[in-house]
PDB file of C-alpha atoms and ligand atoms in Angstrom:
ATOM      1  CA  UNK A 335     -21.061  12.044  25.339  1.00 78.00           C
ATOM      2  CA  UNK A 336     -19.589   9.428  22.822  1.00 95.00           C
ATOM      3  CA  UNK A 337     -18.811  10.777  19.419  1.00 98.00           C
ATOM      4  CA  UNK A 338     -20.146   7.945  17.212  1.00 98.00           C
ATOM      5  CA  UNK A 339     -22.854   6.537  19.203  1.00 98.00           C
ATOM      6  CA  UNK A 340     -25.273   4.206  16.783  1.00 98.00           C
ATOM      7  CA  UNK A 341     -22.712   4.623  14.324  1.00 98.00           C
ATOM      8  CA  UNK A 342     -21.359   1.312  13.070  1.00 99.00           C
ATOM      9  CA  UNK A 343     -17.586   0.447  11.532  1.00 99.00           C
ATOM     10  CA  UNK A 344     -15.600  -1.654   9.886  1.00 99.00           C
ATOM     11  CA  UNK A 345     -11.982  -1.923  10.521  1.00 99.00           C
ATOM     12  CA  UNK A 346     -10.225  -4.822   8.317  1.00 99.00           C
ATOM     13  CA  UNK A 347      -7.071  -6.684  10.164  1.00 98.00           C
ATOM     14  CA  UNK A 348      -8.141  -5.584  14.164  1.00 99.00           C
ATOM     15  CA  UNK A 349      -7.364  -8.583  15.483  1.00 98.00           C
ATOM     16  CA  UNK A 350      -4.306  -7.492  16.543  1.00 98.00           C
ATOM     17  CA  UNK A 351      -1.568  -3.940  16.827  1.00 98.00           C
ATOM     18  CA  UNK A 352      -2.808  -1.123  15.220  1.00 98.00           C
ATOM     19  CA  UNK A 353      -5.840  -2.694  13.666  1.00 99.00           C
ATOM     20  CA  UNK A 354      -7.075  -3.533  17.634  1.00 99.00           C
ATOM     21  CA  UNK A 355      -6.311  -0.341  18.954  1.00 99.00           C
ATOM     22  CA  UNK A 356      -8.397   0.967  16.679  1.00 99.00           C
ATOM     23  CA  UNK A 357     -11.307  -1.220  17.191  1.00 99.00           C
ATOM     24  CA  UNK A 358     -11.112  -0.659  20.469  1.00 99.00           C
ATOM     25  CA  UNK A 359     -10.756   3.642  20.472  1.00 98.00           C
ATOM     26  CA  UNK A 360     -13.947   3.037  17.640  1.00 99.00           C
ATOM     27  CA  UNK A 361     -16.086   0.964  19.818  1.00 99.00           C
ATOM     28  CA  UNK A 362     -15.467   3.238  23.342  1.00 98.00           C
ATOM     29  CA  UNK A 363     -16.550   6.296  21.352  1.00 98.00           C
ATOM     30  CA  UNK A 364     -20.010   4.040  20.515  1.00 98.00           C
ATOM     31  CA  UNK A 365     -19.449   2.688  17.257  1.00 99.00           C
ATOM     32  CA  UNK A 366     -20.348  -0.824  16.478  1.00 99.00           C
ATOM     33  CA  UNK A 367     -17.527  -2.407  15.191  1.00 99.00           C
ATOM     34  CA  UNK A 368     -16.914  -5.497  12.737  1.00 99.00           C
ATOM     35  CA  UNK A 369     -13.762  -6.892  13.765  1.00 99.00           C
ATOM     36  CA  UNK A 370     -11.715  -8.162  11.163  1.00 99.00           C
ATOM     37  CA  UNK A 371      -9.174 -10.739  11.083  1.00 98.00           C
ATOM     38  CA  UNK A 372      -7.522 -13.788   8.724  1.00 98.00           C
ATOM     39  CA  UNK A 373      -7.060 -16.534  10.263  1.00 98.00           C
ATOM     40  CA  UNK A 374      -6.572 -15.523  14.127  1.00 98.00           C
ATOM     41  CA  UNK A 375      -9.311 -16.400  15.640  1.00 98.00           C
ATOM     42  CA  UNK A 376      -8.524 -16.189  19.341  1.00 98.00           C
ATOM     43  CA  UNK A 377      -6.256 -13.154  19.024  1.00 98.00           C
ATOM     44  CA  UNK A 378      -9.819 -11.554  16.777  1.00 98.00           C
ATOM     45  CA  UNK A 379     -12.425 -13.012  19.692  1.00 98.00           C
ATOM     46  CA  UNK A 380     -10.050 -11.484  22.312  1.00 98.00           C
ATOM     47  CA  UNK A 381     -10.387  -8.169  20.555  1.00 99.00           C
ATOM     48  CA  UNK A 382     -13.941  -8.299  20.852  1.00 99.00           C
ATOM     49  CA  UNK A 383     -14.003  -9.285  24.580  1.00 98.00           C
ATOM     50  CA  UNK A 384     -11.675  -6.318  25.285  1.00 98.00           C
ATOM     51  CA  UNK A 385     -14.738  -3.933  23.786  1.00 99.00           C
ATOM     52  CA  UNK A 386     -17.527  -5.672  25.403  1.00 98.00           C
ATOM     53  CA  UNK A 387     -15.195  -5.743  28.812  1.00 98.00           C
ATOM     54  CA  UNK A 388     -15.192  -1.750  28.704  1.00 98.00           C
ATOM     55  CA  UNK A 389     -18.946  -1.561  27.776  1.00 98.00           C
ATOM     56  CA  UNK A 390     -18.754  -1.651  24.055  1.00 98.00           C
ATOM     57  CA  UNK A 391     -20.046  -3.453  21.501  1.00 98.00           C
ATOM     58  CA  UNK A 392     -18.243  -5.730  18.210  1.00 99.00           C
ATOM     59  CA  UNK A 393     -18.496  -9.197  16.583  1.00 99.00           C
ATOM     60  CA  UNK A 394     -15.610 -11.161  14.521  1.00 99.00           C
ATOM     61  CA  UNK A 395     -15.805 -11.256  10.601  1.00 99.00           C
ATOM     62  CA  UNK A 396     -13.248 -13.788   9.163  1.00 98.00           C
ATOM     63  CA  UNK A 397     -12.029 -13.385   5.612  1.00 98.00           C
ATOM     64  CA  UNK A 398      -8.445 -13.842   3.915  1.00 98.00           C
ATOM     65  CA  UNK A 399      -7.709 -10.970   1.623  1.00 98.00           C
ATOM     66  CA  UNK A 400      -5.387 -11.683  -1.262  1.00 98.00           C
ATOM     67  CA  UNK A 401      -7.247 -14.482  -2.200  1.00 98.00           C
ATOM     68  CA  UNK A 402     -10.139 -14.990  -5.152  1.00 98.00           C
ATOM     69  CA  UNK A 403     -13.699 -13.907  -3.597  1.00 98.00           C
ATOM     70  CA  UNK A 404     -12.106 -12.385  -0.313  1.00 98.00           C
ATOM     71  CA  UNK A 405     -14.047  -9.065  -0.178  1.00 98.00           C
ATOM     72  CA  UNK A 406     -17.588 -11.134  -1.233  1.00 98.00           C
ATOM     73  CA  UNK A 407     -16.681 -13.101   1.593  1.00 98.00           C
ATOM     74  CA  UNK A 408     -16.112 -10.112   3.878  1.00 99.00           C
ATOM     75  CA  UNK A 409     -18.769  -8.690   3.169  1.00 99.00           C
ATOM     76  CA  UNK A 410     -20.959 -11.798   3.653  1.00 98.00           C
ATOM     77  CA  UNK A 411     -20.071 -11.420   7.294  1.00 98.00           C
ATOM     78  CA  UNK A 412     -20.194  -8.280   7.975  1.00 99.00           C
ATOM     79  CA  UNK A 413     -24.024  -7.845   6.416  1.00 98.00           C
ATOM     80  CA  UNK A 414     -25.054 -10.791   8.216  1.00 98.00           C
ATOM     81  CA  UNK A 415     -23.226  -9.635  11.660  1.00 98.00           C
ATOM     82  CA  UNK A 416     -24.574  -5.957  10.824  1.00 98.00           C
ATOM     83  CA  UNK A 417     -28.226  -7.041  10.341  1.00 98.00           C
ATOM     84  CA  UNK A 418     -27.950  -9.652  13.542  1.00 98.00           C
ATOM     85  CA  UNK A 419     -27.174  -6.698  15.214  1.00 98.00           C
ATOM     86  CA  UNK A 420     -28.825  -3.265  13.987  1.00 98.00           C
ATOM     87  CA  UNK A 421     -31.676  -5.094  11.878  1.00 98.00           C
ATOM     88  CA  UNK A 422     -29.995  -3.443   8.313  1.00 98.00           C
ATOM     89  CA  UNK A 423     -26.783  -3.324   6.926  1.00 98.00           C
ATOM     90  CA  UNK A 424     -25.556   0.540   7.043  1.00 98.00           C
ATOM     91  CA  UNK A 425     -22.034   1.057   7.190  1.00 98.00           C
ATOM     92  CA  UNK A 426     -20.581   4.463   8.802  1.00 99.00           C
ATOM     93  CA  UNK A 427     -16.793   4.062   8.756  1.00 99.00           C
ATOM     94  CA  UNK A 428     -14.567   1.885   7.487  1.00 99.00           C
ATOM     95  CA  UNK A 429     -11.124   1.366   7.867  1.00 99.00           C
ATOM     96  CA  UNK A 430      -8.603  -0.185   6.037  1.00 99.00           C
ATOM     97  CA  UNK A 431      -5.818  -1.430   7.783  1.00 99.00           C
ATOM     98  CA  UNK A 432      -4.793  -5.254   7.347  1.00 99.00           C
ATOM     99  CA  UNK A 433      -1.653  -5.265   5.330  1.00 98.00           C
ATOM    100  CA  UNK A 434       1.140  -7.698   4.796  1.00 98.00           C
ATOM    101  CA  UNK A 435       4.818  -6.489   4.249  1.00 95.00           C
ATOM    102  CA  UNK A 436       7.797  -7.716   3.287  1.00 87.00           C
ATOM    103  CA  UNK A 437      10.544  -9.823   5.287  1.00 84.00           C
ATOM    104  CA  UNK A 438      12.990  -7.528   6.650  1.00 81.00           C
ATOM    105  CA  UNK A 439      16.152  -7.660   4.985  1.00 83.00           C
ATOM    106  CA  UNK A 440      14.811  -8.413   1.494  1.00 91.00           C
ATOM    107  CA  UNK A 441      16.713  -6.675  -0.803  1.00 95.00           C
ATOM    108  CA  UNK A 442      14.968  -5.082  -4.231  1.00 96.00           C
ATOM    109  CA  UNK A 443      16.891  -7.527  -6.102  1.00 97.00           C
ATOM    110  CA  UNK A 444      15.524 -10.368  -4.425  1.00 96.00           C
ATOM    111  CA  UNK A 445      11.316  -9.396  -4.614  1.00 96.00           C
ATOM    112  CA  UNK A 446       9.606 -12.054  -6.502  1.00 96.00           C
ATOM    113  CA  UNK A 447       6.814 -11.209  -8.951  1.00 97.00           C
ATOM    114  CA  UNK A 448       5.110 -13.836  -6.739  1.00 97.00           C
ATOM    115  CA  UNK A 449       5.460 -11.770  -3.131  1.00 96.00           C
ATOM    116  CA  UNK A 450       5.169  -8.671  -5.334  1.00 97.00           C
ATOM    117  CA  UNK A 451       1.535 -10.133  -6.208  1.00 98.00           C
ATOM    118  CA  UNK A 452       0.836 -11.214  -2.682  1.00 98.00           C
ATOM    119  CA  UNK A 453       1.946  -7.313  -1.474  1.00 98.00           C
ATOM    120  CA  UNK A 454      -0.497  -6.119  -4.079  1.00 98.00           C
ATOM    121  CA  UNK A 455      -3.530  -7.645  -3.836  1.00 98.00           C
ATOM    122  CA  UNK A 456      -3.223  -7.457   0.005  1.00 98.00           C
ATOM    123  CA  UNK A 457      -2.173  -4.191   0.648  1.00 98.00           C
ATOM    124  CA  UNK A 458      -3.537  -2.700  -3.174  1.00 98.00           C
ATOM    125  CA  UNK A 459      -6.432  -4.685  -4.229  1.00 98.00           C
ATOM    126  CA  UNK A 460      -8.461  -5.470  -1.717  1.00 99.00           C
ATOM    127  CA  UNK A 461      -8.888  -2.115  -0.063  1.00 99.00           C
ATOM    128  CA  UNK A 462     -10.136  -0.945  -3.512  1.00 99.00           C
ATOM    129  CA  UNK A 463     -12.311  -3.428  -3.637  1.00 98.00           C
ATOM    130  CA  UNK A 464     -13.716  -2.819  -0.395  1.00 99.00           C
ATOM    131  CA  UNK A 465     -14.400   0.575  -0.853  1.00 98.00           C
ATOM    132  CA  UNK A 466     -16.083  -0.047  -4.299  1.00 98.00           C
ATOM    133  CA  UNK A 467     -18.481  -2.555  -2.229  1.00 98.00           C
ATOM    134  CA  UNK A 468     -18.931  -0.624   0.690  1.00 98.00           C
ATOM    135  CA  UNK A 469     -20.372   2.061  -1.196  1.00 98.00           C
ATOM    136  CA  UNK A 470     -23.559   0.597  -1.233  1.00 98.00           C
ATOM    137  CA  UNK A 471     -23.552   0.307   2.668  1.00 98.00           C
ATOM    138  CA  UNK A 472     -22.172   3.383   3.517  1.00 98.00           C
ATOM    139  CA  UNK A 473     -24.159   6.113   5.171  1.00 98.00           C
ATOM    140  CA  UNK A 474     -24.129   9.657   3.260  1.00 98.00           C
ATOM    141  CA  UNK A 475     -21.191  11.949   6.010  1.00 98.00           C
ATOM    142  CA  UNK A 476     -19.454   8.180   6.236  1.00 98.00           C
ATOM    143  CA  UNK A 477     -15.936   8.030   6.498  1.00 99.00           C
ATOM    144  CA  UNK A 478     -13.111   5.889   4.704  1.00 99.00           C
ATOM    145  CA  UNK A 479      -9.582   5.925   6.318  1.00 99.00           C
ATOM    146  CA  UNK A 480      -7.240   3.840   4.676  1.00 99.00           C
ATOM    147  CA  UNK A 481      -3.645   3.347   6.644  1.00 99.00           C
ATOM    148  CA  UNK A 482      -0.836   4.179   4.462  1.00 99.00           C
ATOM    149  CA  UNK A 483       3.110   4.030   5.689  1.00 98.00           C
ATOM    150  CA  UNK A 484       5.655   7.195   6.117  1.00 98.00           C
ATOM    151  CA  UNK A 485       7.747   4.967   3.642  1.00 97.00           C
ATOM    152  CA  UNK A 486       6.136   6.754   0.824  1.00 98.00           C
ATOM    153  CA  UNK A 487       7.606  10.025   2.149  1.00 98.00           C
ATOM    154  CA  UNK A 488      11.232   8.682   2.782  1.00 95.00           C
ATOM    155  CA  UNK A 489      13.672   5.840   1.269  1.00 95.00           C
ATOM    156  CA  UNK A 490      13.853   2.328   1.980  1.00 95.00           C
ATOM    157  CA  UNK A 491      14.905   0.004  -0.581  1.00 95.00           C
ATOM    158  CA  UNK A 492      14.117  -3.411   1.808  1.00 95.00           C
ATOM    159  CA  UNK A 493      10.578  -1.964   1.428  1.00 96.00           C
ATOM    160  CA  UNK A 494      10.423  -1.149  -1.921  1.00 97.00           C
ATOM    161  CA  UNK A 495       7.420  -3.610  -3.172  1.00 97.00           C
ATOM    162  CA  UNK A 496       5.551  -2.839   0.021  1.00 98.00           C
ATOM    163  CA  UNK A 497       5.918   1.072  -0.219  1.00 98.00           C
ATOM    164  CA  UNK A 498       4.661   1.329  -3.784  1.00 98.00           C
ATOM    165  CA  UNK A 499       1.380  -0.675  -2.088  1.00 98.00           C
ATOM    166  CA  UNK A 500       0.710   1.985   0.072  1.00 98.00           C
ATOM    167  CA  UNK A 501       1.538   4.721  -3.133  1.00 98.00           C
ATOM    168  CA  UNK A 502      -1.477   2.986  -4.207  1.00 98.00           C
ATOM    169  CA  UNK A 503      -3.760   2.988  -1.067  1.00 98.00           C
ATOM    170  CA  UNK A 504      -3.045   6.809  -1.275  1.00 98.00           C
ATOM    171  CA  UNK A 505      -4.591   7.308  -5.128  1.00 98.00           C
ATOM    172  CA  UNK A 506      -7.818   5.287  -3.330  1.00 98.00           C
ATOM    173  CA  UNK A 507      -7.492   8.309  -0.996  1.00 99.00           C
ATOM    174  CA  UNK A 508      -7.297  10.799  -3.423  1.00 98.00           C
ATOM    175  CA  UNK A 509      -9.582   9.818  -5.767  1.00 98.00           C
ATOM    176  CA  UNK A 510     -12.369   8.067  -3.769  1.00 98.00           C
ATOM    177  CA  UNK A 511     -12.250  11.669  -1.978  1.00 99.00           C
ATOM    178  CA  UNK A 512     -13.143  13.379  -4.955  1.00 98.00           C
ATOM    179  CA  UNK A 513     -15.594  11.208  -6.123  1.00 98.00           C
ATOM    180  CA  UNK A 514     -17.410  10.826  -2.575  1.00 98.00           C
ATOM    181  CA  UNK A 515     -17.697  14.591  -1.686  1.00 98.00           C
ATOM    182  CA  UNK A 516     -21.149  15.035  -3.136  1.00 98.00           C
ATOM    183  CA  UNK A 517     -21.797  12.199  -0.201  1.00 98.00           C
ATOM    184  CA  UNK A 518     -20.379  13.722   2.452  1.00 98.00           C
ATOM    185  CA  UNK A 519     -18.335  10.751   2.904  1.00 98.00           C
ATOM    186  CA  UNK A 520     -14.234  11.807   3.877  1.00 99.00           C
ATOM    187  CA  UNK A 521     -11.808   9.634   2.553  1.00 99.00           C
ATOM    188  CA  UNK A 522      -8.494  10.062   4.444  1.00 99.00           C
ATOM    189  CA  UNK A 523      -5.060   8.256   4.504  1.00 99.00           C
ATOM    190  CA  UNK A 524      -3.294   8.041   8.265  1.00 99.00           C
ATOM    191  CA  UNK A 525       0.983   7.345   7.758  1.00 99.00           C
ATOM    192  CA  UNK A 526       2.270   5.795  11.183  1.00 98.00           C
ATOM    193  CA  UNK A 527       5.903   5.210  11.833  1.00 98.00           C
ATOM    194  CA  UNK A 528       7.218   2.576  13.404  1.00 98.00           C
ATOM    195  CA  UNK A 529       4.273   1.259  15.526  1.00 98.00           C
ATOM    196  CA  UNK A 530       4.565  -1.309  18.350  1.00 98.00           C
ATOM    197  CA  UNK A 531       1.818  -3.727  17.069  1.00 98.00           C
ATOM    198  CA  UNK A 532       3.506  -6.760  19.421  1.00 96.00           C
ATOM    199  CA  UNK A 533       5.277  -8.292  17.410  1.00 95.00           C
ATOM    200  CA  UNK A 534       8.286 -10.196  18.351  1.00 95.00           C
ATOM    201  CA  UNK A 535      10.682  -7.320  17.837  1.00 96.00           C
ATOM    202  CA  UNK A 536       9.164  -4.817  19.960  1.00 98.00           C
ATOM    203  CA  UNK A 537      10.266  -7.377  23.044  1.00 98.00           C
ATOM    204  CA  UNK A 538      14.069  -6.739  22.116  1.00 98.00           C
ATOM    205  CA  UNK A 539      15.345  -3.362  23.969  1.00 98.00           C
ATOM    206  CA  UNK A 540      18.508  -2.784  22.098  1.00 98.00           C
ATOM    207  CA  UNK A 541      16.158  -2.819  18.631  1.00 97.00           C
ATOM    208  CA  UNK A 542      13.182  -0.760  20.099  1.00 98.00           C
ATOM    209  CA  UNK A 543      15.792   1.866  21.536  1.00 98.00           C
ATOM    210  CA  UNK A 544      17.367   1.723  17.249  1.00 97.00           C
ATOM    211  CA  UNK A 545      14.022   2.199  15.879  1.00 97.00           C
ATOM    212  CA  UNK A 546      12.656   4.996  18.839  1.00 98.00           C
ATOM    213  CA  UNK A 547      15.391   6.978  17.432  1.00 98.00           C
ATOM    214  CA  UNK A 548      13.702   7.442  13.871  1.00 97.00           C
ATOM    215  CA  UNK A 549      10.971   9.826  15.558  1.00 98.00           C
ATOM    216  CA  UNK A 550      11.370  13.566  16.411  1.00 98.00           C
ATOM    217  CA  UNK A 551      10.246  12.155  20.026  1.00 98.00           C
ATOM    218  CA  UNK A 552      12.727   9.289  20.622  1.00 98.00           C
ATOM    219  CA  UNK A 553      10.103   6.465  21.002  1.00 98.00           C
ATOM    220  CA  UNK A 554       8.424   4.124  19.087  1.00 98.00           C
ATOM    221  CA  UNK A 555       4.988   4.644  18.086  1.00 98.00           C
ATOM    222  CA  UNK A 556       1.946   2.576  20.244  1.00 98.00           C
ATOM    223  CA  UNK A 557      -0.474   1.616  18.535  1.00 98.00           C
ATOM    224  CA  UNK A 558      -2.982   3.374  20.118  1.00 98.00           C
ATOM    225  CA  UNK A 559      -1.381   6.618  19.277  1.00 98.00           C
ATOM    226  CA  UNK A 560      -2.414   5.761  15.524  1.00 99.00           C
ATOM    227  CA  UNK A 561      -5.735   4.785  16.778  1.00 99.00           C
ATOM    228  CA  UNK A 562      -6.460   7.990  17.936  1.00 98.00           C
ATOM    229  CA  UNK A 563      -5.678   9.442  15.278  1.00 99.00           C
ATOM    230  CA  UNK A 564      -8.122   7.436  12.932  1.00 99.00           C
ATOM    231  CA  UNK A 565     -10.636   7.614  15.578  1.00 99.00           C
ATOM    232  CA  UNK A 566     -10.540  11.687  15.085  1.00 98.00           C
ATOM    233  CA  UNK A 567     -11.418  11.311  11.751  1.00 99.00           C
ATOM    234  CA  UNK A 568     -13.875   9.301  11.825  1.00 99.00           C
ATOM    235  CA  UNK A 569     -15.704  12.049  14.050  1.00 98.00           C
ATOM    236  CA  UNK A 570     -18.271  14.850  13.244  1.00 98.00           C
ATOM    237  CA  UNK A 571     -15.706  17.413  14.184  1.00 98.00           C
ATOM    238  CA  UNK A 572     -13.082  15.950  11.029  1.00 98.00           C
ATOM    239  CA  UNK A 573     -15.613  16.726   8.789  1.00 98.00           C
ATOM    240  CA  UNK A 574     -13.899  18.933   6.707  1.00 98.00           C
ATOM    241  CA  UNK A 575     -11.014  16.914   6.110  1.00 98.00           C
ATOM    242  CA  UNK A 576     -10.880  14.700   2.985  1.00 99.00           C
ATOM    243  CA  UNK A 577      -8.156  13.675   0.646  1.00 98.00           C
ATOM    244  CA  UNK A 578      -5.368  14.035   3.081  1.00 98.00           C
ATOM    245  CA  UNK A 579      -2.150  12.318   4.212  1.00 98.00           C
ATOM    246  CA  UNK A 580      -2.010  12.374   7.735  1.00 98.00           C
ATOM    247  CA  UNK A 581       1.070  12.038   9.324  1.00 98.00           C
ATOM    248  CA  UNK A 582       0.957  10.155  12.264  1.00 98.00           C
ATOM    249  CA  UNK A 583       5.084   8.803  12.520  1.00 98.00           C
ATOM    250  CA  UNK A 584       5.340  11.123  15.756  1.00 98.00           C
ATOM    251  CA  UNK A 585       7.798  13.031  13.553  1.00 98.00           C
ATOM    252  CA  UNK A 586       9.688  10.467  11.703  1.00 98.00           C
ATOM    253  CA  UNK A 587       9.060  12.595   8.371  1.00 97.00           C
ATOM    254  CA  UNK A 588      10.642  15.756   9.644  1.00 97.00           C
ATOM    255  CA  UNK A 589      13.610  14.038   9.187  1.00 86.00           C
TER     256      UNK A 589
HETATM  257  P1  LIG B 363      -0.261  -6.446  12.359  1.00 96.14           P
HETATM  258  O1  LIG B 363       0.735  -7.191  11.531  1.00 96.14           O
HETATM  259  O2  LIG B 363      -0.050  -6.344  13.817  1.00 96.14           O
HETATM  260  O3  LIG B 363      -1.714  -7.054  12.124  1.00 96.14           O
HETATM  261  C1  LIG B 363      -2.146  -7.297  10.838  1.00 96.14           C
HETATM  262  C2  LIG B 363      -3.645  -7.486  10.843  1.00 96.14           C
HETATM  263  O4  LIG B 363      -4.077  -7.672   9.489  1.00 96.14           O
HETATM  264  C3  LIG B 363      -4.098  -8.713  11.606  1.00 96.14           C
HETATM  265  O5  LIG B 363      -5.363  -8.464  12.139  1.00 96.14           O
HETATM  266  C4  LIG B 363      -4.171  -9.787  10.523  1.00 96.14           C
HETATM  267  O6  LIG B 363      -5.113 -10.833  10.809  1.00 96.14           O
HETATM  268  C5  LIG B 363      -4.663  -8.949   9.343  1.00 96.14           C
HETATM  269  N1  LIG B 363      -4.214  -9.506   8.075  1.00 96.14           N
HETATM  270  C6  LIG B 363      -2.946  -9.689   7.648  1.00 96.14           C
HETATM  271  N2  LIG B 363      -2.943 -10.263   6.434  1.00 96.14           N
HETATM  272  C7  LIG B 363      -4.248 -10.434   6.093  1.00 96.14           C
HETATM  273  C8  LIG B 363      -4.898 -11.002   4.971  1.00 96.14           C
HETATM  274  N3  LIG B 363      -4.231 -11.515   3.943  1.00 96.14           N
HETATM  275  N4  LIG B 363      -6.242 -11.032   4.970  1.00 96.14           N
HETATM  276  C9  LIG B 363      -6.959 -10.521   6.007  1.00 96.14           C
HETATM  277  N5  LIG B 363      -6.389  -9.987   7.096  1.00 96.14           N
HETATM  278  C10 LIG B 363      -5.051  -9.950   7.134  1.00 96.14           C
HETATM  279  O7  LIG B 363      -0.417  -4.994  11.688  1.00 96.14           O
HETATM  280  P2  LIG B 363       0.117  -3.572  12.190  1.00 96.14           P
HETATM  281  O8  LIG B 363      -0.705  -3.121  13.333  1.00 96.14           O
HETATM  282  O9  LIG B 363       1.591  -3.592  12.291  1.00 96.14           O
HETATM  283  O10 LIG B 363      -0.204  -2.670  10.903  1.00 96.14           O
HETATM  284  C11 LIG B 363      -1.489  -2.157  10.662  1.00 96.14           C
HETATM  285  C12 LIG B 363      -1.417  -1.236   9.452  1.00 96.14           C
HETATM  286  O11 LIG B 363      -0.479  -0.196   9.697  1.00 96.14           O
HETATM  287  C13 LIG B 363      -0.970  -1.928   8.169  1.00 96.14           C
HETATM  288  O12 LIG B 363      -1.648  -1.354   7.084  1.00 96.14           O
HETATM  289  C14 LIG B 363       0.500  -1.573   8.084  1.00 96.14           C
HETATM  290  O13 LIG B 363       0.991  -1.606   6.764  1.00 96.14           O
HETATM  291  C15 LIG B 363       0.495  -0.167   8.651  1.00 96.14           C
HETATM  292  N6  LIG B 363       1.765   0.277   9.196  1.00 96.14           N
HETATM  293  C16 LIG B 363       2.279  -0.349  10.298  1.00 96.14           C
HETATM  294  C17 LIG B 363       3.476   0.075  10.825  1.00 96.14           C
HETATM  295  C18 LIG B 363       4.059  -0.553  12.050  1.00 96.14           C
HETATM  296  O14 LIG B 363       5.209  -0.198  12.410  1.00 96.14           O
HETATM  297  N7  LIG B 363       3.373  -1.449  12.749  1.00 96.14           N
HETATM  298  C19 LIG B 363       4.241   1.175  10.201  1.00 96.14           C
HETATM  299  C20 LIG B 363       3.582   1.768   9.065  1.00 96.14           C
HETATM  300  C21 LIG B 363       2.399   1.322   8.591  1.00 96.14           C
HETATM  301  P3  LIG B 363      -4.662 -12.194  11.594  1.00 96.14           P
HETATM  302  O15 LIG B 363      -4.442 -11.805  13.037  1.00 96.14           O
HETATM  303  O16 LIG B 363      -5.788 -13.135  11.423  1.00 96.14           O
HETATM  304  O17 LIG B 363      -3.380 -12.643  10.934  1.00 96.14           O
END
């Protein structure tokens, strides 16, 4: 039997790698699922024809992040796409995954206070801010998994701006945890590794065989390995897990 049937979810940035997988995993365990995106909007609509192709059910909710208004907007969508739907506007799970990160090859030096903004109220902000208005929506036993980065567990100075964003999605863990418990609402952070999320460099074999090397099990992550991983805990049987950092870098942290 599926594990979150009549359950519905919102996973921010699924229109594509990690963000899809997860829709996806979400939707084929029951959940209805608000699809997220920026500006995509065929790679967002082809998300949501992948879930209806294997039986399951999701609609697209467009909104920049970063920007003045973003999460009202969201959340315009997603009520009116929730009600469309289910006839009200609970919320069960929500996920937040859309991030931006900084150009490889950026040294510390060379972060502007501008992209050091953009990181922030991306990556920082906006997740906050979501949680803080999804608490209104959300279902008492909900669940709130916000996707971190192994780079706050190990050194690397080209990341620097966009590691300290995800030191901050981690304090939303922490503390939202603490504060939600009387709800029965888990709030968890998931740390993947390098993830194949199909971008450009995950078509070059001589950099996917580098980068397979940083895990204890000599290949690069997929995203749906991640998925799986959220899609756990946002189960009945994760219940008892709140506040944590899950690893999920297939053993990138062991060192
Ligand atoms: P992708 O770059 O493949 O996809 C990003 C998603 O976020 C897209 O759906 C995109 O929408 C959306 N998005 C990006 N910027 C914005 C914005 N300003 N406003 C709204 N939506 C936005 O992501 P990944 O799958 O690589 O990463 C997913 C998560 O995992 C992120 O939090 C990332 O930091 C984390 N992570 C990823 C790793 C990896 O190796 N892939 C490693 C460690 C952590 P659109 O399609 O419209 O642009």
């Amino acid at each position: 039997m599926a594990k979150l049937t009549n359950k519905t979810a919102l996973v921010t940035g699924s229109s594509r790698g990690i963000g899809r997988a997860t829709a996806q995993r979400l939707a084929a365990e029951g959940a209805l699922v608000a699809v997220h995106y920026a500006s995509n909007d065929d790679a967002a609509r082809e998300t949501v024809e992948l879930i209806e192709k294997d039986g399951g059910r999701a609609f697209t909710v467009r909104a920049e992040l970063g920007v003045p208004g973003d999460v009202h907007e969201l959340f315009l969508g997603l009520e009116r796409g929730l009600k469309e739907r289910t006839g009200a506007t609970t919320l069960d799970i929500v996920v937040n995954n859309a991030a931006v990160t900084t150009p490889a090859g950026v040294l510390p030096e060379d972060v502007t206070p501008e992209e050091f903004e953009r990181l922030f109220a991306v990556n920082a902000k906006a997740p906050f801010f979501i949680v803080q208005r999804a608490l209104a929506l959300l279902r008492d036993g909900g669940r709130i998994i916000n996707i971190s980065s192994g780079l706050t567990r190990c050194a690397n100075p080209d990341q620097v701006a966009y590691s300290m964003t995800k030191g901050a999605v981690e304090q939303i863990t922490l503390h939202f945890a603490r504060h939600l418990a009387p709800r029965g609402i888990t709030v968890n952070s998931v740390a993947p590794g390098i993830t194949n999320n199909g971008g450009p460099v995950f078509d070059i074999p001589e950099a996917v065989e580098q980068m397979a090397q940083l895990s204890a099990f000599k290949r690069v992550g997929e995203a749906v390995d991640v998925a799986d991983v959220v899609t756990f805990l946002a189960t009945h049987e994760a219940r008892w897990i709140t506040g944590a950092f899950i690893d999920a870098s297939g053993g990138t942290l062991l060192g």
